[in-house]
PDB file of C-alpha atoms in Angstrom:
ATOM      1  CA  UNK R 239     -19.651 -38.997  -2.536  1.00 65.00           C
ATOM      2  CA  UNK R 240     -19.553 -38.757   1.232  1.00 80.00           C
ATOM      3  CA  UNK R 241     -22.215 -36.656   2.914  1.00 83.00           C
ATOM      4  CA  UNK R 242     -21.218 -33.512   4.793  1.00 85.00           C
ATOM      5  CA  UNK R 243     -17.772 -32.931   3.283  1.00 89.00           C
ATOM      6  CA  UNK R 244     -18.711 -30.830   0.259  1.00 88.00           C
ATOM      7  CA  UNK R 245     -19.689 -27.135   0.378  1.00 88.00           C
ATOM      8  CA  UNK R 246     -23.244 -26.107  -0.478  1.00 89.00           C
ATOM      9  CA  UNK R 247     -23.491 -25.513  -4.239  1.00 92.00           C
ATOM     10  CA  UNK R 248     -26.461 -23.263  -4.960  1.00 94.00           C
ATOM     11  CA  UNK R 249     -27.757 -20.584  -7.403  1.00 96.00           C
ATOM     12  CA  UNK R 250     -26.154 -17.137  -6.930  1.00 96.00           C
ATOM     13  CA  UNK R 251     -26.520 -13.842  -8.804  1.00 96.00           C
ATOM     14  CA  UNK R 252     -23.241 -12.084  -9.612  1.00 95.00           C
ATOM     15  CA  UNK R 253     -23.321  -8.338 -10.300  1.00 94.00           C
ATOM     16  CA  UNK R 254     -20.466  -6.811 -12.304  1.00 91.00           C
ATOM     17  CA  UNK R 255     -20.548  -3.252 -10.973  1.00 88.00           C
ATOM     18  CA  UNK R 256     -18.173  -1.972 -13.669  1.00 83.00           C
ATOM     19  CA  UNK R 257     -20.497  -2.956 -16.514  1.00 87.00           C
ATOM     20  CA  UNK R 258     -23.751  -3.006 -14.499  1.00 90.00           C
ATOM     21  CA  UNK R 259     -24.388  -6.567 -15.645  1.00 92.00           C
ATOM     22  CA  UNK R 260     -26.009  -9.334 -13.580  1.00 95.00           C
ATOM     23  CA  UNK R 261     -25.976 -13.055 -14.275  1.00 95.00           C
ATOM     24  CA  UNK R 262     -27.309 -16.108 -12.493  1.00 96.00           C
ATOM     25  CA  UNK R 263     -25.063 -19.127 -12.035  1.00 95.00           C
ATOM     26  CA  UNK R 264     -24.260 -21.743  -9.418  1.00 96.00           C
ATOM     27  CA  UNK R 265     -21.545 -21.223  -6.829  1.00 95.00           C
ATOM     28  CA  UNK R 266     -20.449 -22.047  -3.304  1.00 94.00           C
ATOM     29  CA  UNK R 267     -20.181 -18.321  -2.464  1.00 93.00           C
ATOM     30  CA  UNK R 268     -22.628 -16.826  -0.004  1.00 91.00           C
ATOM     31  CA  UNK R 269     -23.778 -13.305   0.736  1.00 92.00           C
ATOM     32  CA  UNK R 270     -26.008 -11.481   3.192  1.00 94.00           C
ATOM     33  CA  UNK R 271     -27.409  -9.441   0.298  1.00 95.00           C
ATOM     34  CA  UNK R 272     -30.180 -10.918  -1.822  1.00 95.00           C
ATOM     35  CA  UNK R 273     -31.878  -9.935  -5.058  1.00 95.00           C
ATOM     36  CA  UNK R 274     -35.157 -10.877  -6.689  1.00 96.00           C
ATOM     37  CA  UNK R 275     -34.324 -12.400 -10.063  1.00 95.00           C
ATOM     38  CA  UNK R 276     -36.327 -12.406 -13.312  1.00 95.00           C
ATOM     39  CA  UNK R 277     -37.924 -15.755 -12.426  1.00 95.00           C
ATOM     40  CA  UNK R 278     -39.410 -14.272  -9.244  1.00 95.00           C
ATOM     41  CA  UNK R 279     -37.083 -16.193  -6.918  1.00 96.00           C
ATOM     42  CA  UNK R 280     -34.732 -14.521  -4.437  1.00 96.00           C
ATOM     43  CA  UNK R 281     -31.027 -15.388  -4.654  1.00 97.00           C
ATOM     44  CA  UNK R 282     -27.837 -14.310  -2.839  1.00 96.00           C
ATOM     45  CA  UNK R 283     -26.150 -11.339  -4.551  1.00 96.00           C
ATOM     46  CA  UNK R 284     -22.358 -11.241  -4.917  1.00 95.00           C
ATOM     47  CA  UNK R 285     -20.807  -8.079  -6.371  1.00 92.00           C
ATOM     48  CA  UNK R 286     -17.621  -8.285  -8.433  1.00 90.00           C
ATOM     49  CA  UNK R 287     -15.430  -5.596  -9.992  1.00 86.00           C
ATOM     50  CA  UNK R 288     -14.658  -7.459 -13.206  1.00 84.00           C
ATOM     51  CA  UNK R 289     -16.367 -10.284 -15.074  1.00 84.00           C
ATOM     52  CA  UNK R 290     -16.146 -11.610 -18.625  1.00 79.00           C
ATOM     53  CA  UNK R 291     -18.387  -8.710 -19.712  1.00 83.00           C
ATOM     54  CA  UNK R 292     -15.918  -6.029 -18.621  1.00 78.00           C
ATOM     55  CA  UNK R 293     -12.517  -7.797 -18.628  1.00 73.00           C
ATOM     56  CA  UNK R 294     -10.209  -6.452 -21.370  1.00 68.00           C
ATOM     57  CA  UNK R 295      -9.175  -9.946 -22.464  1.00 67.00           C
ATOM     58  CA  UNK R 296     -12.753 -10.925 -23.292  1.00 63.00           C
ATOM     59  CA  UNK R 297     -13.881  -7.560 -24.661  1.00 67.00           C
ATOM     60  CA  UNK R 298     -10.884  -7.174 -26.980  1.00 70.00           C
ATOM     61  CA  UNK R 299     -10.108  -3.710 -25.607  1.00 69.00           C
ATOM     62  CA  UNK R 300      -6.647  -4.420 -24.275  1.00 63.00           C
ATOM     63  CA  UNK R 301      -4.624  -1.499 -22.970  1.00 59.00           C
ATOM     64  CA  UNK R 302      -0.973  -1.614 -23.913  1.00 55.00           C
ATOM     65  CA  UNK R 303       1.618  -0.243 -21.526  1.00 56.00           C
ATOM     66  CA  UNK R 304       4.464   1.870 -22.862  1.00 59.00           C
ATOM     67  CA  UNK R 305       7.038  -0.878 -22.394  1.00 59.00           C
ATOM     68  CA  UNK R 306       9.747   1.005 -24.299  1.00 62.00           C
ATOM     69  CA  UNK R 307       9.537   3.864 -21.830  1.00 70.00           C
ATOM     70  CA  UNK R 308       9.757   1.428 -18.940  1.00 72.00           C
ATOM     71  CA  UNK R 309      12.841  -0.253 -20.381  1.00 72.00           C
ATOM     72  CA  UNK R 310      14.539   3.080 -20.992  1.00 76.00           C
ATOM     73  CA  UNK R 311      13.768   4.177 -17.441  1.00 78.00           C
ATOM     74  CA  UNK R 312      15.244   0.937 -16.079  1.00 76.00           C
ATOM     75  CA  UNK R 313      18.371   1.259 -18.230  1.00 77.00           C
ATOM     76  CA  UNK R 314      18.851   4.870 -17.188  1.00 80.00           C
ATOM     77  CA  UNK R 315      18.389   4.024 -13.515  1.00 82.00           C
ATOM     78  CA  UNK R 316      21.000   1.249 -13.530  1.00 83.00           C
ATOM     79  CA  UNK R 317      23.249   2.573 -16.287  1.00 80.00           C
ATOM     80  CA  UNK R 318      22.628  -0.449 -18.500  1.00 75.00           C
ATOM     81  CA  UNK R 319      22.491  -0.439 -22.266  1.00 65.00           C
ATOM     82  CA  UNK R 320      25.165   2.210 -22.713  1.00 60.00           C
ATOM     83  CA  UNK R 321      28.037   1.505 -25.067  1.00 59.00           C
ATOM     84  CA  UNK R 322      31.622   2.422 -24.170  1.00 54.00           C
ATOM     85  CA  UNK R 323      32.401   6.024 -25.058  1.00 53.00           C
ATOM     86  CA  UNK R 324      28.879   7.361 -24.623  1.00 52.00           C
TER      87      UNK R 324
END
């Protein structure tokens, strides 16, 4: 690999504020905030709204939207789905 063309890849702590969960991984992201981790070292802290701990796909707590109501609203708005004589 050529020197100087790749971003700095370093340890970073991500904080999922929705689930109040922190995890240490490697990333190219940077932050002015830092946090002292369990190993005693200080790492950049990046806050995120959703991670695998709080995302509905990974937690199995999917929320289903009332799609039937949406379809009916669309059909009513544009007059679609009506049979002749109705």
